[in-house]
Amino acid sequence: MAGGEQHCQPELFLPCPSLLKGDYFPPRSLLTQSLQAYDRMHIPITFNNVPISVILSLPLTQMFKVIPVNHFLHRHTEFRAADFFIYDSQVHRLRLKRQEEFLKFPGLFHRLTRHIFDTSEVVVADFTHQWILNDSDFNLSPDTSIVEQIVNHDSYSRFQSKIYRLPINNFSSSFRQYSPRLIRLMYQLPLLPSLKSMWYKYLTGKLPTRLFFFHIQLNPSPCCLICPISPEESPTHFLVNCAPKWIVWQRVLGNHYPYLAFSQNDILQSILLHSVPSLIPEVRMFLTILGCTLWHLWKAHWAHILQQIPFNTDRVISKSLSEISLVHSIMDNSYID
């Protein structure tokens, strides 16, 4: 290329909100994922100098600075500012729509109005005040300040496609470094086929975590529903780091190895069949303990998520120990090569 090689950045455009809700933008489409790449740059955007015509095309959640975690707005990402706000041409100001002006979901938007004025659990963003309190012109010429804020930011100039792929792929790539010897031993154990299938999900990084579903926009929040402090449900958190699950691991392993102290990383590396602690005398027995405990943690986890059955650590421990005892008796009667 004449004048030296140039590094071309992806063309940035702000698609029409109605187009975003059409067939061209399904949640898992390549185009949708490409647009979400800009979110990965974590570029702070201010809307103070943006005309009302652009403000009304924003996602409705952008119009608020405080929204409770379990609020219905997180489940309705298709809502736009224009669904709830309107530019009043008589007073030349932005205002909330009245009940008779809602074209869809009037019940939800009436509830949102109460959440703003009655309970104050939803708080309108500060940048909207200038349009609500002051006269303004709806027909201002288009302002490119949003685009300028993005393309002038350092993160945009350094952006590469692999940076976008890393947050999704990093957690699964490390899961696929298992030991051939350990995976062969695992499949030889007299465990339920459904248990081995579940374990295979762990080995390949196909974990149905809330963080994963949050990344692909199938969950409104990545937070764990079992932990009292509700941190992100990452793969390591799903397997070991969740506080109630960690209690189960400590007590089950402590029952069989009272003389050993296991760290969370020890258990994680063993579950992923990377390695087992060097002081473990019988690897097959240890893998049986891991598998049975994983199985009952899995069942208790999904019983809590899907059936609202409380996650009871004592029940999981009791069922895990009973299953381990049963499998060990089968192994004693039938030695596995």
XYZ file of C-alpha atoms in Angstrom:
337
model
C 0.000 0.000 0.000
C 1.423 3.386 -0.987
C 2.650 5.501 1.884
C 3.020 2.505 4.188
C 0.558 0.005 5.589
C -2.439 1.486 7.337
C -4.388 -0.073 10.161
C -8.107 0.191 9.376
C -10.557 0.289 12.270
C -14.021 -1.261 11.911
C -16.641 1.137 10.638
C -18.792 2.336 13.511
C -22.490 2.907 13.065
C -25.508 3.236 15.324
C -28.283 1.072 13.855
C -31.924 2.076 13.940
C -33.610 0.738 17.137
C -36.437 -0.800 15.110
C -33.850 -2.687 13.036
C -32.198 -4.056 16.159
C -35.468 -5.786 17.075
C -35.884 -7.339 13.614
C -34.703 -10.577 12.063
C -31.359 -9.067 11.066
C -30.235 -8.839 14.685
C -31.006 -12.117 16.505
C -29.054 -12.320 19.823
C -26.497 -14.859 18.525
C -25.969 -13.408 15.051
C -22.494 -12.402 13.889
C -23.619 -8.819 13.347
C -25.051 -8.524 16.855
C -21.865 -9.954 18.358
C -19.776 -7.510 16.280
C -21.753 -4.579 17.656
C -21.272 -5.908 21.187
C -17.517 -5.814 20.623
C -17.672 -2.085 21.311
C -19.099 -2.821 24.758
C -15.964 -4.882 25.504
C -13.841 -1.750 25.189
C -15.462 -0.325 28.342
C -15.401 3.198 26.923
C -17.312 5.649 29.148
C -19.976 7.482 27.158
C -21.586 10.766 28.209
C -24.912 11.920 26.765
C -24.874 15.564 27.876
C -24.515 16.994 24.350
C -26.607 14.440 22.524
C -29.849 15.680 20.900
C -33.191 14.365 22.112
C -33.744 12.486 18.843
C -30.740 10.300 19.732
C -31.625 10.134 23.443
C -35.014 8.617 22.600
C -33.342 5.872 20.545
C -31.206 4.688 23.498
C -32.018 1.503 25.425
C -34.444 2.409 28.190
C -32.051 1.167 30.871
C -29.579 3.913 29.841
C -32.081 6.501 31.066
C -31.706 5.442 34.699
C -28.758 5.488 37.069
C -30.303 3.161 39.682
C -32.196 -0.037 38.765
C -32.621 -2.926 41.270
C -30.892 -6.167 40.249
C -34.152 -8.142 39.979
C -36.110 -5.387 38.206
C -38.150 -6.283 35.112
C -36.180 -3.751 32.998
C -33.227 -6.158 32.960
C -35.451 -8.768 31.296
C -36.776 -6.374 28.650
C -33.651 -5.173 26.885
C -35.749 -4.442 23.787
C -37.359 -1.429 25.482
C -36.195 1.939 24.109
C -36.312 5.353 25.744
C -39.072 6.371 23.307
C -41.301 3.626 24.762
C -41.437 5.413 28.118
C -40.332 9.021 27.429
C -41.733 11.513 24.916
C -40.729 14.930 23.632
C -43.595 17.340 24.358
C -43.641 19.828 21.468
C -45.906 22.198 23.390
C -43.504 22.815 26.262
C -40.356 21.813 24.295
C -39.226 19.410 26.978
C -38.722 15.709 27.587
C -41.232 14.050 29.894
C -42.589 10.650 30.917
C -45.515 9.345 28.920
C -48.992 9.360 30.444
C -50.993 6.155 30.834
C -53.000 6.660 27.632
C -49.818 7.329 25.602
C -48.230 3.934 26.143
C -48.448 1.920 22.929
C -47.323 -1.374 24.500
C -46.985 -2.940 27.935
C -48.972 -0.185 29.691
C -49.085 -2.230 32.890
C -45.302 -2.576 33.074
C -44.677 1.082 32.314
C -47.305 2.179 34.847
C -45.457 0.062 37.416
C -42.175 1.687 36.366
C -43.753 5.119 36.926
C -44.659 4.092 40.477
C -41.119 2.799 41.023
C -39.782 6.255 40.090
C -42.233 8.524 41.932
C -43.642 6.406 44.782
C -40.925 3.995 45.921
C -37.837 5.719 44.389
C -36.269 2.318 43.706
C -35.584 3.444 40.108
C -33.730 6.752 39.669
C -33.581 8.749 36.436
C -30.057 9.438 35.085
C -28.590 12.899 35.663
C -28.050 13.677 31.964
C -31.825 13.629 31.365
C -32.393 16.564 33.734
C -31.293 19.155 31.174
C -33.949 17.934 28.746
C -36.682 17.573 31.382
C -36.099 20.889 33.176
C -35.057 23.139 30.268
C -36.547 24.038 26.899
C -34.852 22.258 24.008
C -35.165 21.841 20.271
C -35.988 18.356 18.989
C -34.844 19.227 15.467
C -31.213 19.988 16.268
C -28.766 18.777 13.616
C -27.435 15.273 14.374
C -24.629 15.296 16.893
C -21.787 12.803 16.386
C -20.438 13.150 19.922
C -21.158 9.484 20.766
C -19.166 8.268 17.764
C -16.406 10.785 18.458
C -16.134 9.636 22.083
C -15.630 6.060 20.908
C -13.258 6.533 17.983
C -11.090 9.047 19.899
C -10.615 6.706 22.844
C -7.349 4.744 23.215
C -9.216 1.441 23.565
C -10.714 1.872 20.106
C -7.343 2.468 18.440
C -5.913 -0.646 20.147
C -8.911 -2.862 19.489
C -8.358 -6.236 17.793
C -10.802 -9.059 17.232
C -8.927 -11.448 19.521
C -9.431 -9.048 22.447
C -13.171 -9.528 22.034
C -12.866 -13.320 21.847
C -10.744 -13.669 24.989
C -13.438 -13.004 27.627
C -15.589 -15.784 26.167
C -12.877 -18.299 25.328
C -10.348 -17.893 28.130
C -12.323 -19.792 30.738
C -12.927 -22.796 28.477
C -9.490 -23.177 26.879
C -7.779 -23.864 30.214
C -10.316 -26.624 30.918
C -9.087 -28.767 28.020
C -5.632 -29.595 29.353
C -6.645 -32.786 31.145
C -4.323 -35.741 31.673
C -5.026 -38.693 29.297
C -4.273 -41.111 32.145
C -6.753 -39.473 34.510
C -9.537 -39.209 31.961
C -9.052 -42.902 31.107
C -9.352 -43.779 34.817
C -12.454 -41.616 35.168
C -14.259 -43.398 32.326
C -13.352 -46.797 33.814
C -15.029 -46.019 37.133
C -18.417 -47.687 37.864
C -20.268 -44.359 37.807
C -23.619 -43.476 36.296
C -23.467 -42.570 32.569
C -25.307 -39.326 33.356
C -22.614 -38.518 35.945
C -19.845 -39.066 33.396
C -21.733 -36.936 30.873
C -21.968 -34.157 33.448
C -18.236 -34.495 34.217
C -17.480 -34.277 30.495
C -19.191 -30.862 30.437
C -16.720 -29.721 33.069
C -13.735 -31.060 31.116
C -14.719 -29.319 27.888
C -15.634 -26.015 29.526
C -19.301 -26.340 28.518
C -20.497 -25.146 31.879
C -24.007 -23.635 31.992
C -22.943 -20.817 34.296
C -24.898 -17.606 34.720
C -21.795 -15.703 33.609
C -21.792 -17.593 30.287
C -25.503 -16.996 29.725
C -25.002 -13.348 30.662
C -22.331 -13.024 27.937
C -24.728 -14.374 25.305
C -27.598 -12.232 26.635
C -29.768 -15.067 27.950
C -29.437 -13.962 31.591
C -29.988 -10.454 32.975
C -27.283 -10.935 35.627
C -24.095 -13.041 36.002
C -24.509 -13.318 39.784
C -24.696 -16.636 41.622
C -28.130 -17.433 43.076
C -26.782 -19.718 45.802
C -24.097 -17.576 47.492
C -25.339 -15.105 50.131
C -22.989 -12.416 48.762
C -23.940 -13.329 45.163
C -20.658 -12.868 43.227
C -20.234 -13.655 39.540
C -20.956 -17.299 38.790
C -17.769 -18.043 36.843
C -16.752 -21.643 36.003
C -14.429 -21.864 39.036
C -17.132 -20.393 41.248
C -19.683 -22.854 39.853
C -17.410 -25.822 40.656
C -15.631 -24.941 43.883
C -15.557 -21.323 45.060
C -19.259 -20.949 45.859
C -19.366 -20.783 49.674
C -22.015 -23.505 50.297
C -20.355 -25.806 47.754
C -16.949 -25.241 49.349
C -18.424 -26.389 52.680
C -19.564 -29.590 50.978
C -16.117 -30.205 49.494
C -14.355 -29.628 52.816
C -16.587 -31.985 54.786
C -16.760 -34.784 52.200
C -13.005 -34.807 51.608
C -12.341 -34.326 55.325
C -14.394 -37.453 56.024
C -12.138 -39.568 53.761
C -8.818 -37.733 54.190
C -8.805 -36.220 57.693
C -5.023 -35.926 57.610
C -4.908 -33.816 54.408
C -5.766 -30.174 53.795
C -7.147 -29.367 50.336
C -7.129 -25.940 48.731
C -9.784 -24.844 46.270
C -7.191 -25.020 43.500
C -6.331 -28.635 44.470
C -9.942 -29.644 43.987
C -10.353 -27.651 40.785
C -7.245 -29.189 39.199
C -8.479 -32.650 40.186
C -12.003 -32.097 38.832
C -10.537 -30.940 35.518
C -8.255 -34.009 35.548
C -5.112 -31.916 35.239
C -3.502 -33.548 38.274
C -4.295 -34.952 41.694
C -2.508 -34.095 44.970
C 0.682 -36.120 45.363
C -0.294 -37.464 48.802
C -3.437 -39.207 47.536
C -2.775 -42.949 48.027
C -5.441 -44.347 45.660
C -6.314 -42.259 42.597
C -9.382 -44.311 41.564
C -10.950 -43.940 44.989
C -10.192 -40.202 44.971
C -11.809 -39.745 41.545
C -14.852 -41.642 42.785
C -15.181 -39.214 45.691
C -14.891 -36.264 43.319
C -17.424 -37.694 40.856
C -20.086 -38.562 43.425
C -19.736 -35.191 45.128
C -19.908 -33.373 41.796
C -23.045 -35.296 40.900
C -24.964 -34.345 44.027
C -23.716 -30.756 43.898
C -25.006 -30.610 40.308
C -28.423 -32.016 41.256
C -28.781 -29.707 44.258
C -27.686 -26.701 42.196
C -30.343 -27.207 39.520
C -33.015 -28.178 42.032
C -32.424 -24.760 43.592
C -32.449 -22.906 40.244
C -35.323 -24.709 38.518
C -37.516 -25.873 41.408
C -36.654 -23.299 44.093
C -35.574 -26.082 46.488
C -33.130 -24.538 49.012
C -29.508 -25.635 48.637
C -28.978 -27.716 51.800
C -25.306 -28.525 52.430
C -26.054 -31.265 54.996
C -28.341 -33.069 52.544
C -25.770 -32.857 49.743
C -23.018 -34.154 52.045
C -25.155 -37.065 53.249
C -26.152 -38.120 49.726
C -22.573 -37.770 48.462
C -21.175 -39.968 51.245
C -23.854 -42.631 50.653
C -23.127 -42.666 46.909
C -19.364 -42.875 47.529
C -19.837 -45.801 49.916
C -21.976 -47.647 47.352
C -19.498 -47.145 44.503
C -16.545 -48.147 46.684
C -18.298 -51.410 47.603
C -18.786 -52.141 43.895
C -15.109 -51.396 43.251
C -14.054 -53.720 46.057
C -16.002 -56.575 44.495
C -14.859 -55.889 40.940
C -11.301 -54.661 40.467
C -10.901 -52.300 37.503
C -7.782 -52.601 35.391
